[in-house]
Amino acid sequence: MTVMTTVVELDIPADRLAAARSFERVPELEYQIGGTIGDAPPLVWLSGPDRETVRAALETDPSIDVIASVTDETKPDRSSTDETDDRERWLFRLVFGDRFKLFERIVAENGGAILEASGSAGSWSVTLLFHDRDSLSACYSLFEQYEFGVDVTRLTGIDDLASAGTPLTETQYETIRTAQELGYFEVPRRITLKELAAELDVSHQALSERLRRCHAALVSAELTGELRPTAIDP
């Protein structure tokens, strides 16, 4: 079944979302976040002058908690379109503050998903996916109510998830979205795996395997920085 979806790209000032202090301290700092799952702290690629400067900027920013430096190794920044750009980047697991969490909750409670978020030069660029325009409109109204200062830079209607740049198939996306809405990823969980399986009308084992595939696809996309659509459900 084909599902009409809407992808919206937003610009949000850092002082309304997260990381304003770190941008002030290191103007060339850049964040790159893949899609988020529930309340799990995201893996974030950071680029800047050097690793020590980047970490110091993170640790002095009240809107960020550093959970872990995932690797001490550096990696070339493949996200840049400039082939001469040889900046390095470092992978951290971060917890963002209340404003970012509120933003995530508004999106999730209105049936949306965060596909990607990147920050640079004191501003965030966020890509969201919704299954219908009504949900998007409700979400946008709440952004205005809570004064996020969002600026819509692009609005696209698409007829398949592959065009949205997500590594999940339609079935996987629906599973993750339903699990999020029903509180499976919350701590403590509001629904068990068995109850979620009944809600989705699949077996306990099939759901467990599907969730593992979803997690593997999203984590792989975050670690590689390459979101590749999957055409066929495994």
Short mmCIF file of C-alpha atoms in Angstrom, two decimals:
data_model
loop_
_atom_site.label_atom_id
_atom_site.label_comp_id
_atom_site.label_asym_id
_atom_site.label_seq_id
_atom_site.Cartn_x
_atom_site.Cartn_y
_atom_site.Cartn_z
CA MET A 1 0.00 0.00 0.00
CA THR A 2 1.33 3.45 -0.91
CA VAL A 3 1.16 6.06 1.84
CA MET A 4 1.25 9.75 1.05
CA THR A 5 3.72 11.44 3.32
CA THR A 6 5.00 14.96 3.85
CA VAL A 7 8.59 15.92 4.54
CA VAL A 8 9.24 19.36 6.00
CA GLU A 9 12.60 21.03 6.53
CA LEU A 10 12.90 23.65 9.27
CA ASP A 11 15.50 26.13 10.44
CA ILE A 12 15.48 26.77 14.20
CA PRO A 13 17.70 29.22 16.12
CA ALA A 14 20.03 27.39 18.52
CA ASP A 15 18.92 29.58 21.43
CA ARG A 16 15.39 28.20 20.96
CA LEU A 17 16.42 24.54 20.65
CA ALA A 18 19.91 23.55 21.91
CA ALA A 19 23.67 24.19 21.81
CA ALA A 20 23.62 28.01 21.67
CA ARG A 21 26.46 28.30 24.19
CA SER A 22 28.70 25.87 22.33
CA PHE A 23 28.16 27.75 19.06
CA GLU A 24 29.12 31.00 20.77
CA ARG A 25 32.29 29.41 22.13
CA VAL A 26 33.27 27.63 18.88
CA PRO A 27 31.59 29.35 15.88
CA GLU A 28 32.85 26.72 13.41
CA LEU A 29 31.34 23.85 15.44
CA GLU A 30 28.96 21.57 13.52
CA TYR A 31 26.52 18.90 14.75
CA GLN A 32 25.11 16.02 12.72
CA ILE A 33 22.36 13.81 14.20
CA GLY A 34 20.60 10.91 12.50
CA GLY A 35 17.01 9.92 13.28
CA THR A 36 16.16 9.46 16.95
CA ILE A 37 14.44 6.48 18.62
CA GLY A 38 12.36 7.07 21.74
CA ASP A 39 14.32 8.42 24.69
CA ALA A 40 17.65 6.88 23.71
CA PRO A 41 20.45 9.51 23.72
CA PRO A 42 21.43 10.08 20.10
CA LEU A 43 24.80 9.47 18.51
CA VAL A 44 26.11 12.79 17.24
CA TRP A 45 28.97 13.60 14.87
CA LEU A 46 30.81 16.79 15.83
CA SER A 47 33.32 18.68 13.73
CA GLY A 48 35.44 21.63 14.78
CA PRO A 49 39.01 22.88 15.21
CA ASP A 50 40.14 19.86 17.27
CA ARG A 51 38.67 17.21 19.55
CA GLU A 52 39.70 18.91 22.81
CA THR A 53 38.10 22.21 21.80
CA VAL A 54 34.92 20.43 20.74
CA ARG A 55 34.62 18.49 23.99
CA ALA A 56 35.27 21.61 26.08
CA ALA A 57 32.50 23.44 24.20
CA LEU A 58 30.09 20.57 24.88
CA GLU A 59 30.94 20.35 28.57
CA THR A 60 30.37 24.07 29.15
CA ASP A 61 27.00 24.15 27.35
CA PRO A 62 24.11 23.90 29.87
CA SER A 63 21.78 22.48 27.21
CA ILE A 64 23.98 19.39 26.62
CA ASP A 65 25.21 16.46 28.72
CA VAL A 66 28.05 14.34 27.35
CA ILE A 67 27.26 10.68 28.03
CA ALA A 68 30.28 9.26 26.25
CA SER A 69 32.91 9.87 23.64
CA VAL A 70 32.15 6.87 21.46
CA THR A 71 35.52 6.83 19.77
CA ASP A 72 38.81 8.66 20.18
CA GLU A 73 39.55 8.16 16.52
CA THR A 74 38.92 10.88 14.00
CA LYS A 75 37.00 10.48 10.77
CA PRO A 76 36.97 12.70 7.65
CA ASP A 77 33.81 14.77 7.34
CA ARG A 78 32.01 13.16 4.38
CA SER A 79 28.93 15.33 4.85
CA SER A 80 30.58 18.32 3.22
CA THR A 81 30.02 18.91 -0.49
CA ASP A 82 33.43 20.58 -0.73
CA GLU A 83 35.88 17.93 -1.94
CA THR A 84 38.79 20.00 -0.59
CA ASP A 85 37.32 20.04 2.91
CA ASP A 86 39.46 17.71 5.04
CA ARG A 87 37.95 18.52 8.42
CA GLU A 88 37.74 15.70 10.90
CA ARG A 89 34.81 14.79 13.11
CA TRP A 90 34.24 12.87 16.32
CA LEU A 91 31.35 10.69 17.52
CA PHE A 92 29.70 11.45 20.87
CA ARG A 93 26.59 10.21 22.65
CA LEU A 94 24.79 13.30 23.94
CA VAL A 95 21.71 14.14 25.96
CA PHE A 96 20.11 17.41 24.91
CA GLY A 97 18.20 19.64 27.31
CA ASP A 98 14.54 20.32 27.99
CA ARG A 99 13.87 22.42 24.90
CA PHE A 100 15.16 19.72 22.55
CA LYS A 101 13.21 17.06 24.46
CA LEU A 102 10.04 19.17 24.22
CA PHE A 103 10.59 19.50 20.47
CA GLU A 104 10.99 15.70 20.14
CA ARG A 105 7.84 15.11 22.20
CA ILE A 106 5.74 17.50 20.12
CA VAL A 107 6.83 15.73 16.93
CA ALA A 108 6.22 12.23 18.33
CA GLU A 109 2.83 13.06 19.87
CA ASN A 110 1.65 14.35 16.50
CA GLY A 111 2.66 11.20 14.64
CA GLY A 112 5.84 12.63 13.14
CA ALA A 113 9.42 11.41 12.96
CA ILE A 114 12.74 13.24 13.03
CA LEU A 115 14.71 12.06 10.02
CA GLU A 116 17.76 14.26 10.48
CA ALA A 117 19.03 17.27 12.43
CA SER A 118 22.18 19.27 11.89
CA GLY A 119 23.49 22.37 13.58
CA SER A 120 25.96 25.02 12.47
CA ALA A 121 26.54 28.76 12.77
CA GLY A 122 24.09 29.11 15.64
CA SER A 123 21.15 27.44 13.87
CA TRP A 124 19.62 23.99 13.45
CA SER A 125 18.29 22.44 10.26
CA VAL A 126 15.75 19.71 11.02
CA THR A 127 13.96 17.34 8.63
CA LEU A 128 10.64 15.90 9.78
CA LEU A 129 8.28 13.35 8.25
CA PHE A 130 4.48 13.23 8.70
CA HIS A 131 1.83 10.99 7.18
CA ASP A 132 -0.62 13.83 6.64
CA ARG A 133 -0.75 17.61 6.55
CA ASP A 134 -3.18 17.85 9.48
CA SER A 135 -0.59 16.31 11.82
CA LEU A 136 2.04 18.68 10.48
CA SER A 137 -0.25 21.68 11.00
CA ALA A 138 -0.98 20.65 14.59
CA CYS A 139 2.73 20.21 15.22
CA TYR A 140 3.58 23.59 13.71
CA SER A 141 0.97 25.31 15.89
CA LEU A 142 2.67 23.88 18.97
CA PHE A 143 6.07 25.02 17.71
CA GLU A 144 4.62 28.53 17.56
CA GLN A 145 2.96 28.19 20.96
CA TYR A 146 6.27 27.23 22.58
CA GLU A 147 8.19 29.89 20.63
CA PHE A 148 10.69 27.69 18.80
CA GLY A 149 11.03 30.34 16.10
CA VAL A 150 10.86 27.77 13.29
CA ASP A 151 11.29 28.83 9.68
CA VAL A 152 9.95 26.38 7.08
CA THR A 153 12.55 26.15 4.30
CA ARG A 154 11.06 23.29 2.30
CA LEU A 155 7.80 21.32 2.19
CA THR A 156 7.57 18.21 0.02
CA GLY A 157 4.77 15.72 -0.55
CA ILE A 158 6.07 12.26 -1.45
CA ASP A 159 4.46 8.90 -2.11
CA ASP A 160 7.10 6.57 -0.70
CA LEU A 161 9.46 6.52 2.27
CA ALA A 162 12.53 5.85 0.14
CA SER A 163 12.27 9.36 -1.32
CA ALA A 164 12.38 10.77 2.22
CA GLY A 165 15.88 9.42 2.81
CA THR A 166 14.99 7.11 5.67
CA PRO A 167 16.72 3.70 5.92
CA LEU A 168 13.46 2.11 7.10
CA THR A 169 10.89 0.40 4.93
CA GLU A 170 7.26 1.47 5.21
CA THR A 171 6.44 -1.46 7.52
CA GLN A 172 9.47 -0.80 9.72
CA TYR A 173 8.65 2.88 9.96
CA GLU A 174 5.03 2.12 10.95
CA THR A 175 6.29 -0.30 13.61
CA ILE A 176 8.69 2.22 15.14
CA ARG A 177 6.07 4.97 15.01
CA THR A 178 3.42 2.82 16.73
CA ALA A 179 5.91 1.64 19.35
CA GLN A 180 6.83 5.26 20.08
CA GLU A 181 3.21 6.42 20.30
CA LEU A 182 2.26 3.59 22.69
CA GLY A 183 5.23 4.19 25.00
CA TYR A 184 7.35 1.11 24.25
CA PHE A 185 10.56 3.17 24.32
CA GLU A 186 9.72 5.04 27.51
CA VAL A 187 11.35 4.24 30.87
CA PRO A 188 9.48 2.50 32.36
CA ARG A 189 7.65 1.13 29.34
CA ARG A 190 3.93 1.79 29.04
CA ILE A 191 3.42 -1.28 26.85
CA THR A 192 5.15 -4.65 26.75
CA LEU A 193 6.55 -6.32 23.65
CA LYS A 194 3.75 -8.90 23.82
CA GLU A 195 1.07 -6.19 24.03
CA LEU A 196 2.69 -4.25 21.18
CA ALA A 197 2.76 -7.40 19.05
CA ALA A 198 -0.97 -7.85 19.65
CA GLU A 199 -1.60 -4.23 18.71
CA LEU A 200 0.29 -4.71 15.45
CA ASP A 201 -1.24 -8.16 14.84
CA VAL A 202 2.13 -9.92 14.54
CA SER A 203 3.79 -12.63 16.59
CA HIS A 204 6.00 -11.78 19.56
CA GLN A 205 9.02 -13.28 17.77
CA ALA A 206 8.34 -11.50 14.48
CA LEU A 207 8.03 -8.15 16.23
CA SER A 208 11.24 -8.70 18.20
CA GLU A 209 13.13 -9.45 14.99
CA ARG A 210 11.56 -6.49 13.17
CA LEU A 211 12.55 -4.08 15.95
CA ARG A 212 16.12 -5.39 15.88
CA ARG A 213 16.26 -4.80 12.12
CA CYS A 214 14.86 -1.29 12.60
CA HIS A 215 17.45 -0.48 15.25
CA ALA A 216 20.27 -1.94 13.16
CA ALA A 217 19.24 0.11 10.11
CA LEU A 218 19.01 3.37 12.06
CA VAL A 219 22.23 2.86 14.01
CA SER A 220 24.09 1.88 10.85
CA ALA A 221 22.79 5.00 9.10
CA GLU A 222 23.91 7.21 11.99
CA LEU A 223 27.36 5.64 12.22
CA THR A 224 28.06 5.83 8.51
CA GLY A 225 26.29 9.10 7.84
CA GLU A 226 24.67 7.50 4.81
CA LEU A 227 20.89 6.99 4.77
CA ARG A 228 20.06 4.38 2.16
CA PRO A 229 16.40 3.47 1.48
CA THR A 230 15.44 -0.20 1.53
CA ALA A 231 13.06 -1.21 -1.25
CA ILE A 232 11.83 -4.56 0.09
CA ASP A 233 10.85 -5.62 3.59
CA PRO A 234 13.11 -8.45 4.90
#
